[in-house]
């Protein structure tokens, strides 16, 4: 077993080399053993994406689960948020076979407890990994039962119960599903909306023949941007491979900052739930905190990563949480993330007003951001220590280590975080002016990349 296949939040690896049917079976056995120790319900719900390997791996995993006497419900093709819906609605632990936005050669498994509560490295993945390594004796009991259950329409019903789109004006919407699971779930959702939908790459194809299903990369959104302008659409939506993330394009073909969408949804949720807590991760725009407080809410700052956001949502009873990576979490969706639910909020907000998306979001675009910039280094800690030694001594700055290194100035801030899986430092910078943002960005990058002791490669 590859040492790198168990990640911080899920299991992910190369098909046939790292992720094989034998491995999936052994993992199913290990997950069943773990769930019994955790006194979880004795049935596991399993979903799968459109990758060619997903059905085979899901079947092997299901066999591992049932070999231990637990039962399985197969929901078949699903987006990851649809699997979370099934786990929440049925109150059962779940497993989703997907590698999300990774290239076609990969697959993976996302796991959750009953009620869609996350299983990550700090909440069970290490134990499951150890069980796989050790091997588990076959259970001396009857084999569990496997059955199938289609939950697509129930999933759509639940989404539309959370966002009222019944009275929106007619909209023209371009959707780029990237040949991923959005091509399966979007038709079921959007047939109920007062909207003309222009479909792009809805054919389910795990080889991703048109572009990678990773909308956080601007190059993968170029086709959508062109289509929005060509068709005179009101809004463009782009989903990643497992459709748990959604990115927006406005009527001008410009990319929407995910922090602006976080702010928009926060205002809507605070109207429904006045005074609530709203979570944002620490690389989100300062505007998010400002907007939340202006609308009577309490902004709660979080580390980057879904397991941290979901844990904090449970602790603070937050009604909503947004990450700059395009993940949006909802208390009424079992604190899980749903790209489709975020998209429906944007559509509802746009459809309720006679205005354009760019004008609707303009109040939330208050700062200039660099986006995430990666530098490959041999010693991430040494690099961050050096940067802190320089910037931490400046007058009027605040330093914190909630997640990596954050330096807060009066009109600017930046965060440096080390990757969990690669020798990378990730830099995010924001400032009140573009000139100030570029100055801070370039100074930090030049310091990191100019140090030959820590530099490996300048991308």
Short mmCIF file of C-alpha atoms in Angstrom, two decimals:
data_model
loop_
_atom_site.label_atom_id
_atom_site.label_comp_id
_atom_site.label_asym_id
_atom_site.label_seq_id
_atom_site.Cartn_x
_atom_site.Cartn_y
_atom_site.Cartn_z
CA UNK A 1 0.00 0.00 0.00
CA UNK A 2 1.30 3.43 -0.96
CA UNK A 3 2.12 5.53 2.08
CA UNK A 4 0.65 8.61 0.42
CA UNK A 5 -2.80 7.26 -0.46
CA UNK A 6 -4.38 8.30 2.86
CA UNK A 7 -4.68 12.10 2.72
CA UNK A 8 -5.78 14.64 5.32
CA UNK A 9 -9.46 14.46 4.34
CA UNK A 10 -9.87 11.39 2.15
CA UNK A 11 -8.24 8.46 0.36
CA UNK A 12 -6.88 9.20 -3.11
CA UNK A 13 -4.47 7.51 -5.50
CA UNK A 14 -3.66 6.22 -8.97
CA UNK A 15 -6.09 3.60 -10.27
CA UNK A 16 -4.61 0.09 -10.70
CA UNK A 17 -1.33 1.17 -9.08
CA UNK A 18 -2.43 2.48 -5.70
CA UNK A 19 -6.21 2.14 -5.76
CA UNK A 20 -7.11 -1.42 -6.77
CA UNK A 21 -10.18 -3.62 -6.14
CA UNK A 22 -8.16 -5.57 -3.56
CA UNK A 23 -7.31 -2.35 -1.76
CA UNK A 24 -10.94 -1.20 -1.94
CA UNK A 25 -12.10 -4.53 -0.44
CA UNK A 26 -9.53 -4.30 2.37
CA UNK A 27 -10.57 -0.70 3.03
CA UNK A 28 -14.23 -1.75 3.18
CA UNK A 29 -13.33 -4.36 5.79
CA UNK A 30 -11.33 -1.77 7.76
CA UNK A 31 -14.12 0.83 7.57
CA UNK A 32 -16.67 -1.71 8.81
CA UNK A 33 -14.43 -2.56 11.75
CA UNK A 34 -13.91 1.13 12.53
CA UNK A 35 -17.63 1.94 12.33
CA UNK A 36 -18.44 -0.87 14.74
CA UNK A 37 -15.91 0.49 17.22
CA UNK A 38 -17.53 3.92 16.87
CA UNK A 39 -20.98 2.37 17.49
CA UNK A 40 -22.24 3.69 14.18
CA UNK A 41 -25.37 2.31 12.48
CA UNK A 42 -24.86 -1.06 10.79
CA UNK A 43 -25.53 0.11 7.22
CA UNK A 44 -23.23 2.09 4.92
CA UNK A 45 -24.53 4.18 2.01
CA UNK A 46 -22.24 4.22 -1.05
CA UNK A 47 -22.18 6.61 -4.02
CA UNK A 48 -19.94 6.75 -7.06
CA UNK A 49 -18.93 9.26 -9.71
CA UNK A 50 -18.58 8.79 -13.47
CA UNK A 51 -14.94 7.63 -13.53
CA UNK A 52 -14.60 4.28 -15.34
CA UNK A 53 -13.08 2.65 -12.25
CA UNK A 54 -15.70 3.86 -9.76
CA UNK A 55 -18.29 1.04 -10.13
CA UNK A 56 -15.66 -1.69 -9.78
CA UNK A 57 -14.02 -0.08 -6.77
CA UNK A 58 -17.37 0.65 -5.12
CA UNK A 59 -18.45 -2.96 -5.61
CA UNK A 60 -15.22 -4.27 -4.05
CA UNK A 61 -15.57 -1.86 -1.13
CA UNK A 62 -19.21 -2.91 -0.62
CA UNK A 63 -18.11 -6.54 -0.54
CA UNK A 64 -15.60 -5.66 2.18
CA UNK A 65 -18.33 -3.96 4.22
CA UNK A 66 -20.82 -6.82 3.88
CA UNK A 67 -18.13 -9.42 4.64
CA UNK A 68 -18.12 -8.02 8.18
CA UNK A 69 -21.89 -8.41 8.56
CA UNK A 70 -22.80 -4.77 7.89
CA UNK A 71 -25.36 -3.86 5.22
CA UNK A 72 -24.90 -1.58 2.21
CA UNK A 73 -27.18 0.80 0.31
CA UNK A 74 -25.87 1.65 -3.15
CA UNK A 75 -27.25 4.95 -4.47
CA UNK A 76 -25.36 4.61 -7.77
CA UNK A 77 -24.25 7.70 -9.67
CA UNK A 78 -24.06 10.69 -7.34
CA UNK A 79 -22.37 13.99 -6.70
CA UNK A 80 -20.49 14.13 -3.41
CA UNK A 81 -23.09 16.44 -1.89
CA UNK A 82 -25.77 13.95 -2.95
CA UNK A 83 -23.91 11.29 -0.93
CA UNK A 84 -23.83 13.71 2.02
CA UNK A 85 -27.58 14.20 1.56
CA UNK A 86 -28.13 10.43 1.65
CA UNK A 87 -25.95 10.08 4.75
CA UNK A 88 -27.85 12.91 6.46
CA UNK A 89 -31.35 11.93 5.39
CA UNK A 90 -30.90 8.24 6.24
CA UNK A 91 -28.63 9.00 9.22
CA UNK A 92 -26.09 6.43 8.01
CA UNK A 93 -22.32 6.47 7.50
CA UNK A 94 -21.30 6.95 3.87
CA UNK A 95 -18.57 6.43 1.29
CA UNK A 96 -18.23 8.34 -1.97
CA UNK A 97 -16.02 7.02 -4.76
CA UNK A 98 -14.49 10.02 -6.47
CA UNK A 99 -11.19 11.80 -6.97
CA UNK A 100 -13.02 15.13 -7.23
CA UNK A 101 -11.06 17.44 -9.54
CA UNK A 102 -8.03 15.15 -9.95
CA UNK A 103 -7.05 13.94 -13.46
CA UNK A 104 -8.58 10.83 -15.00
CA UNK A 105 -5.85 8.49 -13.77
CA UNK A 106 -6.96 8.98 -10.15
CA UNK A 107 -9.80 7.82 -7.96
CA UNK A 108 -10.53 8.00 -4.26
CA UNK A 109 -12.90 7.51 -1.34
CA UNK A 110 -14.50 10.22 0.79
CA UNK A 111 -15.88 8.87 4.05
CA UNK A 112 -18.36 10.23 6.56
CA UNK A 113 -20.10 9.19 9.76
CA UNK A 114 -23.89 9.11 10.03
CA UNK A 115 -25.43 12.55 9.58
CA UNK A 116 -22.70 13.42 7.02
CA UNK A 117 -20.16 14.15 9.77
CA UNK A 118 -16.65 14.08 8.28
CA UNK A 119 -14.08 11.34 8.73
CA UNK A 120 -10.63 12.88 8.34
CA UNK A 121 -7.14 12.17 9.54
CA UNK A 122 -7.96 13.53 13.00
CA UNK A 123 -11.30 11.72 13.24
CA UNK A 124 -10.69 8.19 12.03
CA UNK A 125 -8.68 7.96 8.80
CA UNK A 126 -5.48 7.09 10.67
CA UNK A 127 -7.26 4.25 12.46
CA UNK A 128 -8.71 2.96 9.18
CA UNK A 129 -5.28 3.16 7.55
CA UNK A 130 -3.78 1.12 10.39
CA UNK A 131 -6.54 -1.48 10.08
CA UNK A 132 -5.81 -1.81 6.35
CA UNK A 133 -2.10 -2.29 7.09
CA UNK A 134 -2.74 -4.82 9.87
CA UNK A 135 -5.44 -6.77 8.10
CA UNK A 136 -8.71 -7.70 9.79
CA UNK A 137 -9.90 -11.25 10.54
CA UNK A 138 -13.02 -12.22 8.60
CA UNK A 139 -16.09 -11.90 10.78
CA UNK A 140 -17.72 -15.13 11.97
CA UNK A 141 -21.25 -13.96 11.18
CA UNK A 142 -23.70 -13.80 8.33
CA UNK A 143 -22.74 -11.66 5.37
CA UNK A 144 -24.54 -8.32 5.20
CA UNK A 145 -27.20 -7.42 2.65
CA UNK A 146 -26.65 -5.07 -0.29
CA UNK A 147 -29.52 -3.14 -1.86
CA UNK A 148 -29.93 -0.18 -4.21
CA UNK A 149 -31.86 3.05 -3.70
CA UNK A 150 -32.23 6.01 -6.09
CA UNK A 151 -32.20 9.27 -4.14
CA UNK A 152 -31.82 11.89 -6.89
CA UNK A 153 -35.35 13.32 -6.69
CA UNK A 154 -35.29 13.39 -2.88
CA UNK A 155 -31.97 15.26 -3.08
CA UNK A 156 -33.48 17.85 -5.43
CA UNK A 157 -36.57 18.18 -3.22
CA UNK A 158 -34.38 18.94 -0.22
CA UNK A 159 -32.28 21.54 -2.03
CA UNK A 160 -35.37 23.37 -3.26
CA UNK A 161 -36.86 23.29 0.23
CA UNK A 162 -33.85 25.30 1.43
CA UNK A 163 -33.78 27.93 -1.35
CA UNK A 164 -36.98 29.41 -2.74
CA UNK A 165 -36.59 29.85 -6.49
CA UNK A 166 -40.31 29.65 -7.27
CA UNK A 167 -40.73 33.36 -8.06
CA UNK A 168 -37.50 34.21 -9.88
CA UNK A 169 -37.61 36.14 -13.14
CA UNK A 170 -36.63 34.24 -16.31
CA UNK A 171 -32.88 33.71 -16.41
CA UNK A 172 -30.46 32.42 -19.00
CA UNK A 173 -27.85 30.20 -17.37
CA UNK A 174 -24.79 28.52 -18.88
CA UNK A 175 -23.55 25.49 -16.94
CA UNK A 176 -20.18 23.83 -17.52
CA UNK A 177 -20.32 20.41 -15.86
CA UNK A 178 -16.79 19.52 -17.02
CA UNK A 179 -18.03 16.01 -17.93
CA UNK A 180 -18.44 15.46 -14.19
CA UNK A 181 -21.35 14.72 -11.90
CA UNK A 182 -22.94 18.11 -12.42
CA UNK A 183 -24.06 16.67 -15.75
CA UNK A 184 -26.15 14.17 -13.78
CA UNK A 185 -27.55 16.35 -10.99
CA UNK A 186 -28.01 19.70 -12.78
CA UNK A 187 -30.75 18.53 -15.21
CA UNK A 188 -32.83 17.22 -12.30
CA UNK A 189 -32.48 20.54 -10.45
CA UNK A 190 -32.77 23.06 -13.26
CA UNK A 191 -35.81 21.52 -14.95
CA UNK A 192 -37.75 22.93 -11.98
CA UNK A 193 -36.46 26.49 -12.41
CA UNK A 194 -37.73 29.38 -14.52
CA UNK A 195 -34.53 29.33 -16.54
CA UNK A 196 -33.14 28.62 -19.98
CA UNK A 197 -30.14 26.37 -19.46
CA UNK A 198 -27.30 26.11 -21.96
CA UNK A 199 -25.46 22.89 -21.25
CA UNK A 200 -21.71 22.48 -21.66
CA UNK A 201 -19.95 19.15 -21.30
CA UNK A 202 -22.85 17.38 -19.57
CA UNK A 203 -21.81 13.98 -20.97
CA UNK A 204 -20.53 11.86 -18.08
CA UNK A 205 -16.95 11.04 -19.03
CA UNK A 206 -14.30 10.33 -16.42
CA UNK A 207 -11.53 10.85 -18.98
CA UNK A 208 -12.40 14.59 -19.04
CA UNK A 209 -12.03 15.07 -22.81
CA UNK A 210 -12.71 18.84 -22.82
CA UNK A 211 -10.80 20.18 -19.83
CA UNK A 212 -9.92 19.15 -16.29
CA UNK A 213 -12.90 19.34 -13.96
CA UNK A 214 -11.08 21.76 -11.69
CA UNK A 215 -12.70 25.20 -11.87
CA UNK A 216 -10.31 26.76 -9.37
CA UNK A 217 -7.84 26.92 -12.30
CA UNK A 218 -8.84 29.91 -14.45
CA UNK A 219 -7.78 28.14 -17.66
CA UNK A 220 -10.57 25.60 -17.14
CA UNK A 221 -13.18 28.39 -17.13
CA UNK A 222 -12.31 29.97 -20.47
CA UNK A 223 -14.94 27.98 -22.41
CA UNK A 224 -17.62 29.00 -19.91
CA UNK A 225 -16.59 32.65 -20.04
CA UNK A 226 -16.85 32.68 -23.84
CA UNK A 227 -20.22 30.91 -23.79
CA UNK A 228 -21.73 33.34 -21.27
CA UNK A 229 -20.82 36.30 -23.49
CA UNK A 230 -21.82 34.53 -26.70
CA UNK A 231 -25.31 33.66 -25.43
CA UNK A 232 -25.86 36.86 -23.45
CA UNK A 233 -26.42 34.79 -20.32
CA UNK A 234 -27.19 36.19 -16.88
CA UNK A 235 -24.83 33.84 -15.07
CA UNK A 236 -22.41 30.99 -15.68
CA UNK A 237 -21.83 28.04 -13.34
CA UNK A 238 -18.85 25.68 -13.29
CA UNK A 239 -18.79 22.51 -11.20
CA UNK A 240 -15.81 20.35 -10.34
CA UNK A 241 -15.70 16.60 -11.05
CA UNK A 242 -17.82 15.49 -8.09
CA UNK A 243 -19.92 18.70 -8.14
CA UNK A 244 -19.37 19.61 -4.50
CA UNK A 245 -17.80 22.93 -5.56
CA UNK A 246 -19.26 25.65 -7.74
CA UNK A 247 -17.62 28.69 -9.33
CA UNK A 248 -19.48 31.60 -10.93
CA UNK A 249 -18.99 33.75 -14.01
CA UNK A 250 -20.92 37.02 -14.31
CA UNK A 251 -22.75 38.41 -17.35
CA UNK A 252 -19.55 40.07 -18.59
CA UNK A 253 -17.69 36.76 -18.60
CA UNK A 254 -15.65 37.80 -15.56
CA UNK A 255 -14.79 35.30 -12.82
CA UNK A 256 -16.61 35.81 -9.52
CA UNK A 257 -14.43 35.88 -6.43
CA UNK A 258 -15.60 33.00 -4.16
CA UNK A 259 -15.42 35.36 -1.19
CA UNK A 260 -18.05 37.55 -2.87
CA UNK A 261 -20.35 34.55 -3.15
CA UNK A 262 -19.67 33.77 0.52
CA UNK A 263 -20.72 37.33 1.40
CA UNK A 264 -23.86 37.13 -0.76
CA UNK A 265 -25.01 33.84 0.78
CA UNK A 266 -24.16 35.13 4.26
CA UNK A 267 -26.49 38.12 3.80
CA UNK A 268 -29.30 35.81 2.68
CA UNK A 269 -28.83 33.39 5.56
CA UNK A 270 -28.68 36.23 8.09
CA UNK A 271 -32.04 37.54 6.85
CA UNK A 272 -33.53 34.10 7.54
CA UNK A 273 -31.58 33.53 10.77
CA UNK A 274 -30.78 36.94 12.31
CA UNK A 275 -27.74 37.16 14.56
CA UNK A 276 -26.32 33.80 13.51
CA UNK A 277 -22.69 32.74 13.32
CA UNK A 278 -21.09 32.62 9.86
CA UNK A 279 -17.79 30.81 9.31
CA UNK A 280 -15.14 31.94 6.83
CA UNK A 281 -11.68 30.53 6.33
CA UNK A 282 -8.63 32.67 6.88
CA UNK A 283 -7.77 33.15 3.20
CA UNK A 284 -11.20 34.62 2.51
CA UNK A 285 -11.46 38.33 1.83
CA UNK A 286 -11.66 40.77 4.74
CA UNK A 287 -14.92 41.84 3.13
CA UNK A 288 -16.61 38.64 4.36
CA UNK A 289 -16.13 39.54 8.03
CA UNK A 290 -17.23 43.11 7.36
CA UNK A 291 -20.39 42.04 5.51
CA UNK A 292 -21.34 39.50 8.18
CA UNK A 293 -21.00 42.09 10.96
CA UNK A 294 -22.81 44.77 8.93
CA UNK A 295 -25.73 42.36 8.64
CA UNK A 296 -25.89 41.61 12.35
CA UNK A 297 -24.07 38.28 12.32
CA UNK A 298 -20.94 37.03 14.06
CA UNK A 299 -18.02 36.12 11.80
CA UNK A 300 -16.03 33.09 12.97
CA UNK A 301 -12.57 32.59 11.44
CA UNK A 302 -11.45 29.05 10.59
CA UNK A 303 -8.49 27.10 9.34
CA UNK A 304 -8.55 25.97 5.71
CA UNK A 305 -10.13 22.53 5.16
CA UNK A 306 -13.57 20.99 5.30
CA UNK A 307 -13.01 18.92 8.43
CA UNK A 308 -12.10 22.08 10.39
CA UNK A 309 -15.06 24.06 9.00
CA UNK A 310 -17.55 21.28 9.75
CA UNK A 311 -16.20 20.82 13.28
CA UNK A 312 -16.41 24.56 13.92
CA UNK A 313 -19.93 24.68 12.50
CA UNK A 314 -20.99 22.03 14.98
CA UNK A 315 -19.29 23.82 17.88
CA UNK A 316 -20.73 27.27 17.06
CA UNK A 317 -24.06 26.24 15.51
CA UNK A 318 -23.11 28.39 12.51
CA UNK A 319 -25.83 28.65 9.87
CA UNK A 320 -23.36 28.88 6.96
CA UNK A 321 -19.67 28.63 6.15
CA UNK A 322 -17.67 29.58 3.07
CA UNK A 323 -14.21 28.70 1.86
CA UNK A 324 -12.24 30.60 -0.75
CA UNK A 325 -11.71 27.30 -2.61
CA UNK A 326 -15.38 27.21 -3.65
CA UNK A 327 -16.71 24.99 -0.85
CA UNK A 328 -19.88 26.28 0.84
CA UNK A 329 -21.36 24.64 3.96
CA UNK A 330 -24.93 24.81 5.23
CA UNK A 331 -26.30 23.96 8.68
CA UNK A 332 -29.56 22.78 7.14
CA UNK A 333 -27.61 20.47 4.83
CA UNK A 334 -26.12 18.55 7.77
CA UNK A 335 -23.25 21.09 7.93
CA UNK A 336 -21.95 19.58 4.69
CA UNK A 337 -20.81 21.40 1.56
CA UNK A 338 -22.92 21.63 -1.57
CA UNK A 339 -21.93 23.39 -4.78
CA UNK A 340 -25.48 23.05 -6.09
CA UNK A 341 -26.99 24.70 -3.01
CA UNK A 342 -24.55 27.60 -3.32
CA UNK A 343 -25.48 27.97 -6.99
CA UNK A 344 -29.18 28.05 -6.11
CA UNK A 345 -28.57 30.84 -3.60
CA UNK A 346 -26.84 32.91 -6.28
CA UNK A 347 -29.64 32.22 -8.78
CA UNK A 348 -32.34 33.08 -6.24
CA UNK A 349 -30.62 36.35 -5.30
CA UNK A 350 -30.22 37.29 -8.97
CA UNK A 351 -33.72 36.20 -9.94
CA UNK A 352 -35.35 38.22 -7.16
CA UNK A 353 -33.94 41.50 -8.50
CA UNK A 354 -33.86 43.30 -11.83
CA UNK A 355 -30.11 43.72 -11.83
CA UNK A 356 -27.01 42.03 -13.22
CA UNK A 357 -24.82 39.63 -11.28
CA UNK A 358 -21.85 42.02 -11.41
CA UNK A 359 -23.93 44.82 -9.86
CA UNK A 360 -25.43 42.44 -7.30
CA UNK A 361 -21.93 41.44 -6.14
CA UNK A 362 -20.28 44.88 -6.44
CA UNK A 363 -20.82 45.79 -2.74
CA UNK A 364 -18.79 42.73 -1.73
CA UNK A 365 -15.77 43.40 -4.00
CA UNK A 366 -13.89 45.73 -1.68
CA UNK A 367 -10.29 44.54 -1.94
CA UNK A 368 -7.71 43.29 -4.41
CA UNK A 369 -6.41 39.74 -4.01
CA UNK A 370 -3.48 37.86 -5.48
CA UNK A 371 -5.11 34.46 -5.66
CA UNK A 372 -3.12 31.50 -4.35
CA UNK A 373 0.52 31.42 -5.47
CA UNK A 374 2.67 28.35 -4.88
CA UNK A 375 6.42 28.27 -4.32
CA UNK A 376 8.30 24.98 -4.10
CA UNK A 377 10.66 24.95 -1.12
CA UNK A 378 12.75 22.39 0.72
CA UNK A 379 11.92 23.73 4.20
CA UNK A 380 8.56 25.41 4.55
CA UNK A 381 9.04 26.18 8.25
CA UNK A 382 12.37 27.92 7.63
CA UNK A 383 10.77 30.02 4.91
CA UNK A 384 7.87 31.04 7.15
CA UNK A 385 10.21 31.78 10.06
CA UNK A 386 12.23 34.06 7.81
CA UNK A 387 9.14 35.91 6.59
CA UNK A 388 7.84 36.28 10.16
CA UNK A 389 11.21 37.64 11.25
CA UNK A 390 10.91 40.39 8.64
CA UNK A 391 7.21 41.27 8.71
CA UNK A 392 6.44 40.41 12.33
CA UNK A 393 8.64 43.28 13.52
CA UNK A 394 6.89 45.97 11.48
CA UNK A 395 4.90 48.57 13.37
CA UNK A 396 1.15 48.07 13.54
CA UNK A 397 1.05 44.49 12.28
CA UNK A 398 -0.59 41.51 13.94
CA UNK A 399 0.79 37.98 13.66
CA UNK A 400 -1.15 34.75 14.13
CA UNK A 401 -0.54 31.06 13.54
CA UNK A 402 -4.05 29.66 13.28
CA UNK A 403 -3.10 28.07 9.96
CA UNK A 404 0.46 28.69 8.83
CA UNK A 405 1.51 32.32 9.16
CA UNK A 406 -0.84 35.28 8.82
CA UNK A 407 0.47 38.86 8.88
CA UNK A 408 -2.22 41.53 9.21
CA UNK A 409 -1.40 45.12 8.30
CA UNK A 410 -3.68 48.14 8.30
CA UNK A 411 -4.74 47.96 4.63
CA UNK A 412 -3.29 44.57 3.70
CA UNK A 413 -2.72 41.03 4.90
CA UNK A 414 -1.10 37.84 3.70
CA UNK A 415 -1.12 34.19 4.67
CA UNK A 416 1.57 31.57 4.08
CA UNK A 417 0.62 27.91 4.52
CA UNK A 418 2.54 24.73 3.87
CA UNK A 419 0.89 22.06 1.72
CA UNK A 420 -0.06 18.83 3.50
CA UNK A 421 1.15 16.67 0.62
CA UNK A 422 3.78 18.56 -1.38
CA UNK A 423 6.89 20.70 -0.64
CA UNK A 424 4.91 23.84 -1.39
CA UNK A 425 4.26 27.14 0.32
CA UNK A 426 0.92 28.70 -0.57
CA UNK A 427 0.74 32.49 -0.50
CA UNK A 428 -2.45 34.58 -0.47
CA UNK A 429 -2.29 38.38 -0.37
CA UNK A 430 -5.04 40.99 -0.15
CA UNK A 431 -4.91 44.78 0.04
CA UNK A 432 -7.13 47.81 -0.34
CA UNK A 433 -5.41 48.80 -3.60
CA UNK A 434 -4.00 46.72 -6.42
CA UNK A 435 -0.64 48.51 -6.18
CA UNK A 436 -0.32 47.69 -2.48
CA UNK A 437 -1.32 44.06 -3.07
CA UNK A 438 1.32 43.66 -5.80
CA UNK A 439 4.00 45.29 -3.63
CA UNK A 440 3.35 42.95 -0.68
CA UNK A 441 3.04 39.93 -2.99
CA UNK A 442 6.29 40.63 -4.80
CA UNK A 443 8.23 41.42 -1.61
CA UNK A 444 7.18 38.14 0.04
CA UNK A 445 7.80 36.05 -3.09
CA UNK A 446 11.20 37.64 -3.68
CA UNK A 447 12.20 36.89 -0.09
CA UNK A 448 11.12 33.24 -0.38
CA UNK A 449 12.44 32.62 -3.86
CA UNK A 450 15.60 34.61 -3.41
CA UNK A 451 16.82 32.38 -0.58
CA UNK A 452 18.83 29.57 -2.19
CA UNK A 453 18.88 27.63 1.08
CA UNK A 454 15.14 27.04 0.99
CA UNK A 455 14.41 27.38 -2.72
CA UNK A 456 13.88 24.27 -4.83
CA UNK A 457 12.15 25.53 -7.93
CA UNK A 458 10.48 28.71 -9.09
CA UNK A 459 7.27 27.58 -10.84
#
